[in-house]
PDB file of C-alpha atoms in Angstrom:
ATOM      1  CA  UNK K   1     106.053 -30.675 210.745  1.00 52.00           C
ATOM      2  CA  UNK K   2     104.038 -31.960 208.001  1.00 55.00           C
ATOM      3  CA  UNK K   3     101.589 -29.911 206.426  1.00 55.00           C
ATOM      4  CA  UNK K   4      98.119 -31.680 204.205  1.00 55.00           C
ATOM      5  CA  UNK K   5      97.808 -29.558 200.934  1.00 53.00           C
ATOM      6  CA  UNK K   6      94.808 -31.245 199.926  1.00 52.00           C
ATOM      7  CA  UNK K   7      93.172 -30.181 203.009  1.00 54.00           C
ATOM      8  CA  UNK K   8      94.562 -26.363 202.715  1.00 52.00           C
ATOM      9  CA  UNK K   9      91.570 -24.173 202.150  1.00 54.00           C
ATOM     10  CA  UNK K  10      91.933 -20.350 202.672  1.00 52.00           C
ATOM     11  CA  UNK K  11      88.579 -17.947 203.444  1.00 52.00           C
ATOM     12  CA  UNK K  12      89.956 -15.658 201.562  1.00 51.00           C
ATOM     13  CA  UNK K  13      90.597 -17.144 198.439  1.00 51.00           C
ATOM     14  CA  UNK K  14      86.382 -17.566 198.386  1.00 50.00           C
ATOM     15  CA  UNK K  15      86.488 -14.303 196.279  1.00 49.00           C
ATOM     16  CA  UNK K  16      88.920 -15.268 193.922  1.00 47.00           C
ATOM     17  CA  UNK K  17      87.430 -14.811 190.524  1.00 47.00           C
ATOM     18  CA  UNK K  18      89.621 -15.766 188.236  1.00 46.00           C
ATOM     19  CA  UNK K  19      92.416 -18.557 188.778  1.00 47.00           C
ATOM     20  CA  UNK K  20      95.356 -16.059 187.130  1.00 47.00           C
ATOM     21  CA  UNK K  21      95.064 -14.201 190.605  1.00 46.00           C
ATOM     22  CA  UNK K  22      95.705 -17.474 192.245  1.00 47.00           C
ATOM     23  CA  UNK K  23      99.146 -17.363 193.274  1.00 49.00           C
ATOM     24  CA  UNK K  24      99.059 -13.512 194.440  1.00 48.00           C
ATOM     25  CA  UNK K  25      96.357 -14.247 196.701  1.00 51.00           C
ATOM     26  CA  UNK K  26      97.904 -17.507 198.030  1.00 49.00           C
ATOM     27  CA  UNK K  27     101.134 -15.863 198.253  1.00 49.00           C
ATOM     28  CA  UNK K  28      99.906 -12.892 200.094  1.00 53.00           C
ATOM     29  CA  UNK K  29      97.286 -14.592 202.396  1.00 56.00           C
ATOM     30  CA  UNK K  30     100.079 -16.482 204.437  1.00 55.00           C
ATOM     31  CA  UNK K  31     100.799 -16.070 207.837  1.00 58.00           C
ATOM     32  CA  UNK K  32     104.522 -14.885 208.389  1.00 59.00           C
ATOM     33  CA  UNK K  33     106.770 -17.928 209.172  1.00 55.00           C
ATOM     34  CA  UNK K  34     107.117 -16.574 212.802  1.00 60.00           C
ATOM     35  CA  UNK K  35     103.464 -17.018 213.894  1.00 66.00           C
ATOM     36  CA  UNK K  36     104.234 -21.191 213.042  1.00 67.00           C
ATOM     37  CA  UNK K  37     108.125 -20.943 214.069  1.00 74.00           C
ATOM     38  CA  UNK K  38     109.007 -22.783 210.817  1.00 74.00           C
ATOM     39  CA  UNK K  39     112.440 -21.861 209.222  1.00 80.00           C
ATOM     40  CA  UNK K  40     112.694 -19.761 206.285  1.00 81.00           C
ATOM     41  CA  UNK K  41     113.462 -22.875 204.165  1.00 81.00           C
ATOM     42  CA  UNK K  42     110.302 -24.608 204.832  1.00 80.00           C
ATOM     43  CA  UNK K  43     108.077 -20.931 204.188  1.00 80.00           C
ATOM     44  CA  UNK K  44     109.320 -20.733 201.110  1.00 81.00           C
ATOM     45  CA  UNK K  45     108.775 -23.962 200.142  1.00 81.00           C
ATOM     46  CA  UNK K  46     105.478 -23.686 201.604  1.00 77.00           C
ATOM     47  CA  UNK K  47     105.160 -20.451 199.521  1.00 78.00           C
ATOM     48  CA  UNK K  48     106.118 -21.968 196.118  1.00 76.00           C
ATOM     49  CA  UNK K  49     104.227 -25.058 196.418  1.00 75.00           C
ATOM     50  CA  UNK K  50     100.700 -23.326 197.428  1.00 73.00           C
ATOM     51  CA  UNK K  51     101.438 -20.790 194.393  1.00 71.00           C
ATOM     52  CA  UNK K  52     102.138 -23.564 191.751  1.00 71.00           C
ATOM     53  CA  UNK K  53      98.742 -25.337 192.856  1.00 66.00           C
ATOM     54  CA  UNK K  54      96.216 -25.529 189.872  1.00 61.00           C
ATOM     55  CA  UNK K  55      92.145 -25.365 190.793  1.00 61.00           C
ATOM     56  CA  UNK K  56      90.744 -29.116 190.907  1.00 58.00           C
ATOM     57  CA  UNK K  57      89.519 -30.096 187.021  1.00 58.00           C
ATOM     58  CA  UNK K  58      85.767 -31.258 187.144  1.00 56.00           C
ATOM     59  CA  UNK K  59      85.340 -35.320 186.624  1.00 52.00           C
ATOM     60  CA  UNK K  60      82.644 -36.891 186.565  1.00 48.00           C
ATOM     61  CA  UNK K  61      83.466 -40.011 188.261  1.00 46.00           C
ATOM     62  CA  UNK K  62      85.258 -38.847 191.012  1.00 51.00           C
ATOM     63  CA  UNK K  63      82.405 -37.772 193.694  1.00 56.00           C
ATOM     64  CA  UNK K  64      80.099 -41.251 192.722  1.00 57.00           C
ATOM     65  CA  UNK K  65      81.103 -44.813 194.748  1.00 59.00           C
ATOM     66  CA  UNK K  66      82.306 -47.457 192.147  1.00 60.00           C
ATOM     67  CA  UNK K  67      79.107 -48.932 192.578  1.00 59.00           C
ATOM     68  CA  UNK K  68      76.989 -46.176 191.604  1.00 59.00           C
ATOM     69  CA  UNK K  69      79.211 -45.387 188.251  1.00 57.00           C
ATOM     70  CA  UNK K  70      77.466 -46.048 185.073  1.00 58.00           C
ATOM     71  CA  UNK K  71      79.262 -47.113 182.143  1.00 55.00           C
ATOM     72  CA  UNK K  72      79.127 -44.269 179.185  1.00 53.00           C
ATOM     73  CA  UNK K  73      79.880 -45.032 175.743  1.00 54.00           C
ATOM     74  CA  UNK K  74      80.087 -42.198 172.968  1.00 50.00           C
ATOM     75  CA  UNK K  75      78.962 -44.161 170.332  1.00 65.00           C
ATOM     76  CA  UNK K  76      76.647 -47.483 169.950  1.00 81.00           C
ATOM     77  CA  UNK K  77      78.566 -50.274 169.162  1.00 86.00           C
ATOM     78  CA  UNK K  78      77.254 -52.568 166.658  1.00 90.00           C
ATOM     79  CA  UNK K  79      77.613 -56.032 167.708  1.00 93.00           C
ATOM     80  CA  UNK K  80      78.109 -58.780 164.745  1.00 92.00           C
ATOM     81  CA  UNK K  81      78.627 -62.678 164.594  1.00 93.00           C
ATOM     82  CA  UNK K  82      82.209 -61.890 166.002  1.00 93.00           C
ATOM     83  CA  UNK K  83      84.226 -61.470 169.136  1.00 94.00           C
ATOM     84  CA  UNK K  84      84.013 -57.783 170.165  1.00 92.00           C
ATOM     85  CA  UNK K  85      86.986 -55.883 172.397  1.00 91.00           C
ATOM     86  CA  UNK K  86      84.906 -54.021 174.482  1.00 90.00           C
ATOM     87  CA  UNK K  87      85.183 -52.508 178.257  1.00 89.00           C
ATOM     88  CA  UNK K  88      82.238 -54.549 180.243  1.00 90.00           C
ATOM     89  CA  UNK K  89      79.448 -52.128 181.886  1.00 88.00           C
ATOM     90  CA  UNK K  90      79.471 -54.162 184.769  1.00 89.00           C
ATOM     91  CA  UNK K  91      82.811 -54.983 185.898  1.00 91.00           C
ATOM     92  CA  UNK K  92      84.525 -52.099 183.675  1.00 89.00           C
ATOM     93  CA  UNK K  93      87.437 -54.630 182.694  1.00 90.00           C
ATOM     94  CA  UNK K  94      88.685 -54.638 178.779  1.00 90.00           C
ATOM     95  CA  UNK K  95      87.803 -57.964 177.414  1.00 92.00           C
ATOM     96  CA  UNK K  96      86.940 -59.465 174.223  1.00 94.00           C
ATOM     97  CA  UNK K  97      83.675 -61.153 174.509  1.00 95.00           C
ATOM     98  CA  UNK K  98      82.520 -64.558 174.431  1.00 96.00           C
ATOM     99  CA  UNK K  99      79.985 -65.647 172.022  1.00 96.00           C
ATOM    100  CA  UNK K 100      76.950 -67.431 172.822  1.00 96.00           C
ATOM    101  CA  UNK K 101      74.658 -68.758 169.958  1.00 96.00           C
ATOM    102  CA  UNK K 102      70.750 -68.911 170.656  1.00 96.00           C
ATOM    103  CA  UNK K 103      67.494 -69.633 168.577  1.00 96.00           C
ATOM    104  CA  UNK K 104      66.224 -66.628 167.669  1.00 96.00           C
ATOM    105  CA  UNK K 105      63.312 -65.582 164.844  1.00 95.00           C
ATOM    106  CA  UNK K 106      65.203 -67.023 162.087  1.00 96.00           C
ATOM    107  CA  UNK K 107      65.990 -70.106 163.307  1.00 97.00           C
ATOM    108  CA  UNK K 108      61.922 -70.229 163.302  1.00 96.00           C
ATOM    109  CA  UNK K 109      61.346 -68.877 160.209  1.00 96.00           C
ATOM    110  CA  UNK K 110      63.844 -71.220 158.069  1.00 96.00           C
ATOM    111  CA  UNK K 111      62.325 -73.835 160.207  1.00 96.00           C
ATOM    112  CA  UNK K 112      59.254 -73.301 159.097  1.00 96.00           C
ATOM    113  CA  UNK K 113      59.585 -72.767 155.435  1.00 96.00           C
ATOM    114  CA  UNK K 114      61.418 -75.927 155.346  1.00 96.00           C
ATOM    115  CA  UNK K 115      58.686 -77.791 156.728  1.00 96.00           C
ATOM    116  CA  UNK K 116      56.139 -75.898 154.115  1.00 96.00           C
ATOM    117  CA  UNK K 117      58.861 -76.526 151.089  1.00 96.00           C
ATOM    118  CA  UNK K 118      60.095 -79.991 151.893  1.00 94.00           C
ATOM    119  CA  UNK K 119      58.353 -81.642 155.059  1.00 90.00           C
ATOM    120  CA  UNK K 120      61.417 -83.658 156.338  1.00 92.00           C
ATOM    121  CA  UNK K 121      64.088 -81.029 156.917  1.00 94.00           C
ATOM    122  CA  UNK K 122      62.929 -78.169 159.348  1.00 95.00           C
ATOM    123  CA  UNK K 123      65.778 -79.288 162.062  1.00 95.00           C
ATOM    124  CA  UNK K 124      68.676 -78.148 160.035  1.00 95.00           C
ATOM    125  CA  UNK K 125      68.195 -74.340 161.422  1.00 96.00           C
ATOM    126  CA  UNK K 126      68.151 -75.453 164.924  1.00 96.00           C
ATOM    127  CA  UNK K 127      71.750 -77.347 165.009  1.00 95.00           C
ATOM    128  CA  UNK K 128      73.546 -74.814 162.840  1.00 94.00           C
ATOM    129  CA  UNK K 129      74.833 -71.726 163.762  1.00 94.00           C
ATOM    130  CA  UNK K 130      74.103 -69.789 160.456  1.00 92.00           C
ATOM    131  CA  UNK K 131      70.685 -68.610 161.393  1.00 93.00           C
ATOM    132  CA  UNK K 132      70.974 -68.506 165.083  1.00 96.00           C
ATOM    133  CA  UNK K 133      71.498 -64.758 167.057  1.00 97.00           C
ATOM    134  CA  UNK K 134      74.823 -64.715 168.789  1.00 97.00           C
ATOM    135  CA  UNK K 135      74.605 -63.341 172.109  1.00 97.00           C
ATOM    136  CA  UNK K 136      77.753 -61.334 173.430  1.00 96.00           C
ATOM    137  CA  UNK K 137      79.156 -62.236 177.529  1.00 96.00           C
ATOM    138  CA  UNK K 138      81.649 -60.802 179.184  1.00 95.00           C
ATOM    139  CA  UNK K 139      84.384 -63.570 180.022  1.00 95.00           C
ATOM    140  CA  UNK K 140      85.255 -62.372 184.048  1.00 94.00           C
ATOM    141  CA  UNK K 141      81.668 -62.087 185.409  1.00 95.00           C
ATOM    142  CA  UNK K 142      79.580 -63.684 182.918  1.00 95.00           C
ATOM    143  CA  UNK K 143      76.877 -60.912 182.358  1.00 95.00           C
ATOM    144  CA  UNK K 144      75.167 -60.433 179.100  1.00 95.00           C
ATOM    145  CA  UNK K 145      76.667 -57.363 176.942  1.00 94.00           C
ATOM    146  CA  UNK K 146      74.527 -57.531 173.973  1.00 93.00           C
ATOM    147  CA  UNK K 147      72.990 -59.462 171.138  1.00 95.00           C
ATOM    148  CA  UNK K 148      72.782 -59.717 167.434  1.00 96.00           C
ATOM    149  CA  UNK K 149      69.764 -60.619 165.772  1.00 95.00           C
ATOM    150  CA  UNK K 150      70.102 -61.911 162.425  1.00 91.00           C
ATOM    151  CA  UNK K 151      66.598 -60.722 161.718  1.00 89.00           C
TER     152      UNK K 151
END
């Protein structure tokens, strides 16, 4: 006979107040081994293992559906002009990102003070990366993570 601990709840242990009374109760609260004809071994085994059982510790991800989970950091991460090792919000994987470089304000603003200052040479902040923000992906599903702005 197989018996489901998980799925072992006693009425009377609905009163319980505090968990140091726990294995009394449980102990106490069981039928006699002749109402279930089990052997003596198995009781007592049965006995033991309901008296050694902790109370469940709260979680906070256990009751949600992976997708309803948010992901919760417990700081803000800074992001830079550099890779970043970082668990993705959206597929929860450990990754270091991938870097994307895009024109940002600036790109414009160089651009445009080298137009006022020299005329010829307001393209140079578009094809290098020194001005540009970097924008950080995550390398298994490809969603945006975050961005740095250089201004």
């Amino acid at each position: 006979m197989s018996v489901d601990y998980a799925r072992y709840r006693d009425p009377t242990m609905l009163s319980v107040s505090s968990s140091a009374s726990l294995p009394i109760q449980l102990a106490s609260a069981l039928p006699s081994s002749s109402e279930y004809n089990l052997p003596d071994s198995v009781m007592t085994e049965l006995k033991y293992r309901l008296s050694t059982l902790s109370p469940p510790r709260p979680s906070l991800e256990i009751d949600l559906p992976p997708n309803l989970r948010r992901f919760h950091s417990l700081r803000k991460i800074r992001f830079r002009d550099l890779p970043l090792r970082i668990q993705c919000p959206n597929c929860h994987k450990y990754c270091t990102t991938n870097l994307r470089h895009k024109n940002g304000s600036a790109v414009w603003l160089s651009s445009f003070g080298l137009f006022i200052l020299t005329g010829v040479f307001f393209w140079i902040p578009f094809v290098t990366r020194m001005c540009k923000d970097v924008v950080h992906e995550c390398p298994h599903c490809h969603k945006y993570i975050g961005r740095y702005r250089r201004l």
